[in-house]
Amino acid sequence: MPLRLPAIAAVLAFAALLGGCHNAKALLPPNLRPPSENTGDALKLAQLQLMQASPCCSSFADFSYRNLLPWQPQKFVLGRGSMVANLNGTQSYFLAFRLPTELKLPYKVAMKSELNGRWLHASYLFAPTVVLLDAGFQPIRSEDIGLCEHMGWGDETTGAFGSLSIDSAQARYLLVYSSAEQQSGKTYWEQSPASFSASSAASLQMNSTGSFSIPHGPDGTLWVGLMNKTYEKALDNAICKKAAKGDGVLNTLRTALPLPWSNGSAGKAGHSPSP
């Protein structure tokens, strides 16, 4: 009995699959192919663009503080076309805000830096530095904001989170930039770069286990505004560093809840020793 056309087509397709495993990656759409860009190259290009920009400001009084700090985190894209400052010999893109005066102290400012790059292993972050200023543009406090990773269910709760507490009645302005220390630093991340397992065409899959550090760079997307519940919850659950290794679950349980038959505790359990 002759084979039907659908059966022949299925057999041919299966044979082509077995014979063309080595070409499986080439058949993947661009957004699933291994990244070709290099983090170092992207960083060098971004740093070069920043260094070639002409700074507008070099003292705290030079900045414009007309924009009020957003009442909730708002997206700002810092990079080519943004204004550049030169502070303490370091060039950086920046944001400048006037602070609300009607809020009860203390209150918190939320920040979130997004990955700058399409692939995790070729990405970097804009790490913010903040300066609080009084009415005379004199610095009250300067701080490099530590970033902690949180992977949420959507873009709003995914990124590198940080915060700043405003507790001074003299604080009138907020300047956000990236110091030399921040630009050369890194942020802990709990997922590894995406890689492929190509043992067969049918088992191509993304692998994102492990941990590493995301380098900081001179540009990127930063969310800044008054702390809200969404950001507060994300920050409370964020991961700031690699967890310390313990002795294992069983050892922890034995320490916390001693078993009645361990460490000579049999007598305490109500059993009389043998005569």
PDB file of N, CA and C in Angstrom, residues 1-14:
ATOM      1  N   MET A   1       0.847  -1.191   0.000  1.00  0.00           N
ATOM      2  CA  MET A   1       0.000   0.000   0.000  1.00  0.00           C
ATOM      3  C   MET A   1       0.882   1.240   0.000  1.00  0.00           C
ATOM      4  N   PRO A   2       0.691   2.163  -0.961  1.00  0.00           N
ATOM      5  CA  PRO A   2       1.563   3.329  -1.054  1.00  0.00           C
ATOM      6  C   PRO A   2       1.388   4.255   0.136  1.00  0.00           C
ATOM      7  N   LEU A   3       2.490   4.892   0.507  1.00  0.00           N
ATOM      8  CA  LEU A   3       2.453   5.853   1.608  1.00  0.00           C
ATOM      9  C   LEU A   3       1.681   7.091   1.190  1.00  0.00           C
ATOM     10  N   ARG A   4       0.933   7.608   2.096  1.00  0.00           N
ATOM     11  CA  ARG A   4       0.230   8.842   1.825  1.00  0.00           C
ATOM     12  C   ARG A   4       1.210  10.026   1.846  1.00  0.00           C
ATOM     13  N   LEU A   5       0.849  11.089   1.170  1.00  0.00           N
ATOM     14  CA  LEU A   5       1.706  12.270   1.091  1.00  0.00           C
ATOM     15  C   LEU A   5       2.057  12.848   2.470  1.00  0.00           C
ATOM     16  N   PRO A   6       1.103  12.988   3.416  1.00  0.00           N
ATOM     17  CA  PRO A   6       1.465  13.526   4.749  1.00  0.00           C
ATOM     18  C   PRO A   6       2.504  12.679   5.454  1.00  0.00           C
ATOM     19  N   ALA A   7       2.416  11.343   5.311  1.00  0.00           N
ATOM     20  CA  ALA A   7       3.378  10.467   5.967  1.00  0.00           C
ATOM     21  C   ALA A   7       4.761  10.648   5.379  1.00  0.00           C
ATOM     22  N   ILE A   8       4.834  10.772   4.042  1.00  0.00           N
ATOM     23  CA  ILE A   8       6.129  10.979   3.391  1.00  0.00           C
ATOM     24  C   ILE A   8       6.739  12.303   3.827  1.00  0.00           C
ATOM     25  N   ALA A   9       5.897  13.329   3.888  1.00  0.00           N
ATOM     26  CA  ALA A   9       6.386  14.650   4.312  1.00  0.00           C
ATOM     27  C   ALA A   9       6.929  14.606   5.727  1.00  0.00           C
ATOM     28  N   ALA A  10       6.259  13.857   6.617  1.00  0.00           N
ATOM     29  CA  ALA A  10       6.714  13.757   8.004  1.00  0.00           C
ATOM     30  C   ALA A  10       8.062  13.063   8.088  1.00  0.00           C
ATOM     31  N   VAL A  11       8.238  11.980   7.288  1.00  0.00           N
ATOM     32  CA  VAL A  11       9.501  11.243   7.296  1.00  0.00           C
ATOM     33  C   VAL A  11      10.638  12.124   6.797  1.00  0.00           C
ATOM     34  N   LEU A  12      10.393  12.861   5.710  1.00  0.00           N
ATOM     35  CA  LEU A  12      11.416  13.740   5.169  1.00  0.00           C
ATOM     36  C   LEU A  12      11.791  14.842   6.140  1.00  0.00           C
ATOM     37  N   ALA A  13      10.788  15.384   6.833  1.00  0.00           N
ATOM     38  CA  ALA A  13      11.051  16.445   7.807  1.00  0.00           C
ATOM     39  C   ALA A  13      11.895  15.932   8.953  1.00  0.00           C
ATOM     40  N   PHE A  14      11.596  14.702   9.420  1.00  0.00           N
ATOM     41  CA  PHE A  14      12.358  14.126  10.517  1.00  0.00           C
ATOM     42  C   PHE A  14      13.810  13.868  10.106  1.00  0.00           C
TER      43      PHE A  14
END
